[in-house]
Amino acid sequence: MNKILMGVLMSALVFASCKKEEVTPDDPTTSSTPVPLVEVSSMTNASNQTVTLYSESSDLTTGYTNFYVTVIDSLGNSVESANVEYAPLMTMTSMSHACPIEQPTFDAALGKYKGALVFIMSSMGGDWTLDVSVDGVAVQFPLVVAESDTRVVGNYTGTDGMTYFVSVLRPTNWVVGMNDWEVLIHKRASMMSFPADNDFTIEMVPEMVSMGHGSPNNISPVSIGNGHYNGDVNFTMTGDWRMHMTLSKVGTEIHSDAYLDIVF
Ligand SMILES: [Cu+2]
């Protein structure tokens, strides 16, 4: 990467972290602080509705990603009680697959439908599309997904022979001290179906990899439904944190060395 581009990226990062300092980092799921949204694209469907897709960043990356949708009818009215569905697809050379989905629901405060995808691969491996259907009528958005800087989603084959995807909700900024730590677990039931799995017990141990130490007072995440597990992590300093997780189901260890990485 050339130096100019690197400089631009660095200042963008610094700017982003300064700008977001006022935002409460505590709880990414219940925080009502509106995140500035970026329009991905807008399309007209066969019902003559304008479907506009928004994300929280112009650069999509692997991992848990919120998507927002507005639906405007031909008279210019916002359609707020439609059945909106996401259907992501990655087309690869030899096969196609979807990814974990949280189907959107209308958020009255935002005036938008809000849902999420967990991108399990970057566009390096193939082409991502997202079908957004409104009452069964779909439009297709092509998406470009870069590899995340750190491991924010991982797949693990369990002792039960199933493959699980573990991802983390990324708050707007991590802080030194206690942070909300929310991970999601989805099972790969088929290449097209990745249901949320609420049946895990997680034992979490953070490690600062470069210095070889941990931190006290962490709270391992527990199931709160919809495949989400909520806990707390104590980042005692900035740097490269690896979150080791032992995953068990009804007393049986499914995977002993799942991990996700956070660098801040
Ligand atoms: Cu793929």
Coordinates of C-alpha atoms and ligand atoms in Angstrom, one line a residue:
M1 CA 0.0 0.0 0.0
N2 CA 1.5 3.4 -0.9
K3 CA 2.3 6.0 1.7
I4 CA -0.3 8.5 0.6
L5 CA -3.1 6.0 0.8
M6 CA -1.9 4.8 4.1
G7 CA -1.8 8.5 5.4
V8 CA -5.4 9.0 4.2
L9 CA -6.5 5.8 5.9
M10 CA -4.7 6.7 9.1
S11 CA -6.2 10.2 9.3
A12 CA -9.6 8.7 8.5
L13 CA -9.2 6.3 11.4
V14 CA -8.1 9.0 13.8
F15 CA -10.9 11.2 12.6
A16 CA -13.5 8.4 13.0
S17 CA -12.3 7.7 16.5
C18 CA -12.3 11.3 17.6
K19 CA -15.7 12.0 16.1
K20 CA -17.3 9.1 17.8
E21 CA -16.0 9.9 21.3
E22 CA -19.3 11.3 22.5
V23 CA -21.2 8.2 21.6
T24 CA -21.9 5.9 24.5
P25 CA -20.0 2.7 23.8
D26 CA -21.6 0.7 26.6
D27 CA -24.3 -1.3 24.9
P28 CA -24.3 -1.7 21.1
T29 CA -27.7 -3.5 21.1
T30 CA -29.8 -1.2 23.2
S31 CA -28.0 2.1 22.5
S32 CA -30.4 4.4 20.9
T33 CA -27.7 6.8 19.7
P34 CA -28.3 7.1 16.0
V35 CA -25.4 6.0 13.9
P36 CA -24.8 8.1 10.8
L37 CA -25.9 6.0 7.8
V38 CA -24.4 5.7 4.3
E39 CA -26.6 5.0 1.3
V40 CA -25.4 1.8 -0.4
S41 CA -27.8 2.0 -3.4
S42 CA -31.4 2.6 -4.4
M43 CA -33.5 0.6 -6.8
T44 CA -37.1 0.5 -8.0
N45 CA -38.9 -2.8 -7.7
A46 CA -41.7 -4.3 -9.8
S47 CA -44.3 -2.8 -7.4
N48 CA -43.0 0.6 -8.3
Q49 CA -41.5 1.1 -4.9
T50 CA -38.1 2.7 -4.3
V51 CA -36.0 0.5 -2.1
T52 CA -33.0 2.2 -0.6
L53 CA -30.3 0.2 1.2
Y54 CA -28.2 1.9 3.9
S55 CA -25.2 0.7 6.0
E56 CA -23.2 2.2 8.8
S57 CA -20.0 2.5 6.7
S58 CA -19.2 3.0 3.0
D59 CA -16.7 0.2 3.4
L60 CA -18.3 -3.1 4.1
T61 CA -16.2 -5.7 5.9
T62 CA -16.5 -9.3 7.0
G63 CA -18.4 -9.8 10.3
Y64 CA -21.7 -8.6 11.8
T65 CA -23.1 -5.8 9.7
N66 CA -26.3 -3.8 10.1
F67 CA -28.3 -2.9 7.1
Y68 CA -31.2 -0.5 6.9
V69 CA -33.9 -0.1 4.3
T70 CA -36.5 2.5 3.3
V71 CA -39.4 1.7 1.1
I72 CA -41.1 4.6 -0.7
D73 CA -44.2 4.0 -2.8
S74 CA -44.9 5.7 -6.2
L75 CA -46.8 8.5 -4.5
G76 CA -43.7 9.3 -2.3
N77 CA -45.1 7.8 0.9
S78 CA -43.0 5.8 3.2
V79 CA -44.1 2.1 3.4
E80 CA -43.7 1.1 7.0
S81 CA -45.7 -2.1 7.5
A82 CA -44.4 -4.3 4.7
N83 CA -42.8 -7.7 5.1
V84 CA -39.1 -6.9 4.3
E85 CA -36.7 -9.8 3.9
Y86 CA -33.0 -10.1 3.3
A87 CA -31.6 -12.9 1.2
P88 CA -27.8 -12.7 0.8
L89 CA -25.9 -14.9 -1.6
M90 CA -22.2 -15.4 -2.3
T91 CA -21.6 -16.9 -5.7
M92 CA -18.2 -18.7 -5.8
T93 CA -16.5 -20.6 -8.6
S94 CA -17.7 -24.0 -7.5
M95 CA -20.6 -23.3 -5.2
S96 CA -22.9 -20.7 -3.7
H97 CA -23.9 -20.0 -0.1
A98 CA -25.7 -17.5 2.1
C99 CA -24.7 -16.3 5.6
P100 CA -26.3 -15.7 9.0
I101 CA -29.2 -13.2 8.7
E102 CA -31.2 -11.1 11.1
Q103 CA -34.4 -10.3 9.2
P104 CA -35.3 -6.6 9.3
T105 CA -38.1 -5.1 11.3
F106 CA -39.4 -1.5 11.1
D107 CA -37.7 0.8 13.5
A108 CA -40.1 3.7 14.0
A109 CA -37.5 5.9 15.6
L110 CA -35.2 5.5 12.6
G111 CA -38.0 5.5 10.1
K112 CA -36.2 2.5 8.5
Y113 CA -36.3 -1.3 8.5
K114 CA -33.3 -2.6 10.3
G115 CA -31.7 -6.0 10.1
A116 CA -28.2 -7.5 9.9
L117 CA -26.0 -10.0 8.0
V118 CA -22.9 -11.7 9.2
F119 CA -20.5 -11.7 6.3
I120 CA -18.5 -15.0 6.6
M121 CA -16.2 -14.4 3.6
S122 CA -14.9 -11.3 1.8
S123 CA -15.5 -10.6 -1.9
M124 CA -12.0 -12.1 -2.5
G125 CA -13.7 -15.5 -2.7
G126 CA -16.6 -14.6 -4.9
D127 CA -19.5 -12.1 -5.5
W128 CA -21.9 -11.1 -2.8
T129 CA -25.4 -10.0 -3.6
L130 CA -28.3 -9.0 -1.2
D131 CA -31.8 -9.5 -2.4
V132 CA -34.2 -7.2 -0.5
S133 CA -37.8 -8.3 -0.9
V134 CA -40.8 -6.1 0.0
D135 CA -43.9 -8.3 0.4
G136 CA -42.2 -10.9 -1.8
V137 CA -41.0 -8.5 -4.6
A138 CA -37.2 -8.5 -4.7
V139 CA -34.5 -6.2 -5.9
Q140 CA -30.9 -7.2 -5.9
F141 CA -28.0 -5.2 -4.6
P142 CA -24.4 -6.2 -5.4
L143 CA -22.1 -5.7 -2.4
V144 CA -18.4 -5.5 -2.1
V145 CA -17.1 -6.9 1.2
A146 CA -13.5 -6.4 2.3
E147 CA -11.7 -8.6 4.8
S148 CA -12.0 -7.1 8.3
D149 CA -8.7 -5.9 9.8
T150 CA -9.1 -8.3 12.6
R151 CA -10.9 -11.7 13.2
V152 CA -14.4 -10.5 14.0
V153 CA -16.0 -13.7 12.7
G154 CA -14.7 -17.2 12.9
N155 CA -16.0 -20.6 11.9
Y156 CA -15.4 -23.6 14.1
T157 CA -16.2 -27.3 13.6
G158 CA -17.5 -28.8 16.8
T159 CA -17.1 -32.2 18.3
D160 CA -20.7 -32.7 17.2
G161 CA -19.5 -32.4 13.6
M162 CA -21.5 -29.2 13.0
T163 CA -19.9 -25.9 11.8
Y164 CA -20.6 -22.8 13.9
F165 CA -20.0 -19.2 13.0
V166 CA -19.0 -17.0 16.0
S167 CA -19.1 -13.2 15.4
V168 CA -18.9 -10.1 17.6
L169 CA -21.0 -7.0 17.6
R170 CA -18.7 -4.1 17.1
P171 CA -19.5 -1.1 19.3
T172 CA -18.7 2.3 17.9
N173 CA -15.5 2.4 19.9
W174 CA -13.7 0.2 22.4
V175 CA -12.5 1.8 25.5
V176 CA -9.8 1.0 28.2
G177 CA -11.8 -0.5 31.0
M178 CA -15.1 -2.5 30.9
N179 CA -16.7 -3.0 27.6
D180 CA -19.9 -4.7 26.6
W181 CA -19.0 -7.9 24.8
E182 CA -21.7 -9.4 22.7
V183 CA -21.1 -12.4 20.4
L184 CA -23.4 -14.3 18.1
I185 CA -23.4 -18.0 17.3
H186 CA -25.0 -19.4 14.2
K187 CA -25.0 -23.0 13.1
R188 CA -24.5 -23.9 9.4
A189 CA -27.6 -26.1 8.9
S190 CA -26.9 -26.0 5.1
M191 CA -25.1 -23.7 2.7
M192 CA -28.2 -21.6 2.5
S193 CA -29.4 -21.7 6.2
F194 CA -27.5 -20.4 9.2
P195 CA -29.9 -20.4 12.1
A196 CA -29.1 -18.7 15.4
D197 CA -28.1 -21.1 18.1
N198 CA -29.0 -20.2 21.7
D199 CA -27.8 -23.4 23.4
F200 CA -24.2 -22.6 24.1
T201 CA -22.4 -22.0 27.3
I202 CA -19.3 -19.8 26.7
E203 CA -16.3 -19.5 28.9
M204 CA -14.3 -16.5 27.8
V205 CA -10.7 -15.6 28.6
P206 CA -9.2 -12.4 27.1
E207 CA -5.5 -12.3 26.3
M208 CA -3.3 -9.5 25.2
V209 CA -1.3 -11.5 22.7
S210 CA 1.8 -9.3 22.3
M211 CA 2.3 -9.1 26.0
G212 CA 1.0 -12.4 27.1
H213 CA -1.3 -11.2 29.9
G214 CA -5.0 -11.3 30.6
S215 CA -7.3 -9.1 32.6
P216 CA -9.5 -9.5 35.7
N217 CA -13.2 -9.1 36.2
N218 CA -14.4 -10.4 32.8
I219 CA -18.0 -11.7 32.6
S220 CA -18.4 -14.6 30.1
P221 CA -21.2 -14.0 27.7
V222 CA -24.6 -15.7 28.3
S223 CA -27.4 -16.3 25.9
I224 CA -29.9 -13.5 25.6
G225 CA -31.8 -15.0 22.6
N226 CA -31.6 -14.8 18.8
G227 CA -28.1 -16.3 18.9
H228 CA -26.8 -13.3 20.9
Y229 CA -24.6 -13.8 24.0
N230 CA -23.9 -10.8 26.2
G231 CA -21.1 -10.3 28.7
D232 CA -18.3 -7.9 29.7
V233 CA -14.7 -7.7 28.8
N234 CA -12.1 -5.7 30.7
F235 CA -9.5 -4.2 28.3
T236 CA -6.9 -3.0 30.8
M237 CA -4.9 -1.3 28.1
T238 CA -5.1 -0.6 24.3
G239 CA -3.5 -3.1 22.0
D240 CA -4.1 -6.5 20.5
W241 CA -6.7 -8.5 22.4
R242 CA -7.6 -12.1 21.6
M243 CA -10.9 -13.3 23.1
H244 CA -10.5 -17.1 23.7
M245 CA -13.8 -18.9 24.0
T246 CA -14.6 -22.4 25.1
L247 CA -18.0 -23.4 23.6
S248 CA -20.1 -26.0 25.4
K249 CA -23.6 -27.4 24.9
V250 CA -25.4 -29.0 27.9
G251 CA -22.1 -29.9 29.6
T252 CA -20.4 -31.2 26.4
E253 CA -17.4 -29.3 25.1
I254 CA -18.1 -28.4 21.4
H255 CA -15.0 -26.4 20.7
S256 CA -12.2 -25.5 23.1
D257 CA -10.3 -22.8 21.1
A258 CA -12.7 -20.5 19.4
Y259 CA -11.3 -16.9 19.4
L260 CA -12.0 -13.4 18.0
D261 CA -9.5 -10.6 17.9
I262 CA -10.0 -6.9 18.8
V263 CA -7.3 -4.3 18.2
F264 CA -7.8 -0.7 19.4
Ligands
CU1 CU -17.9 -17.7 -0.1

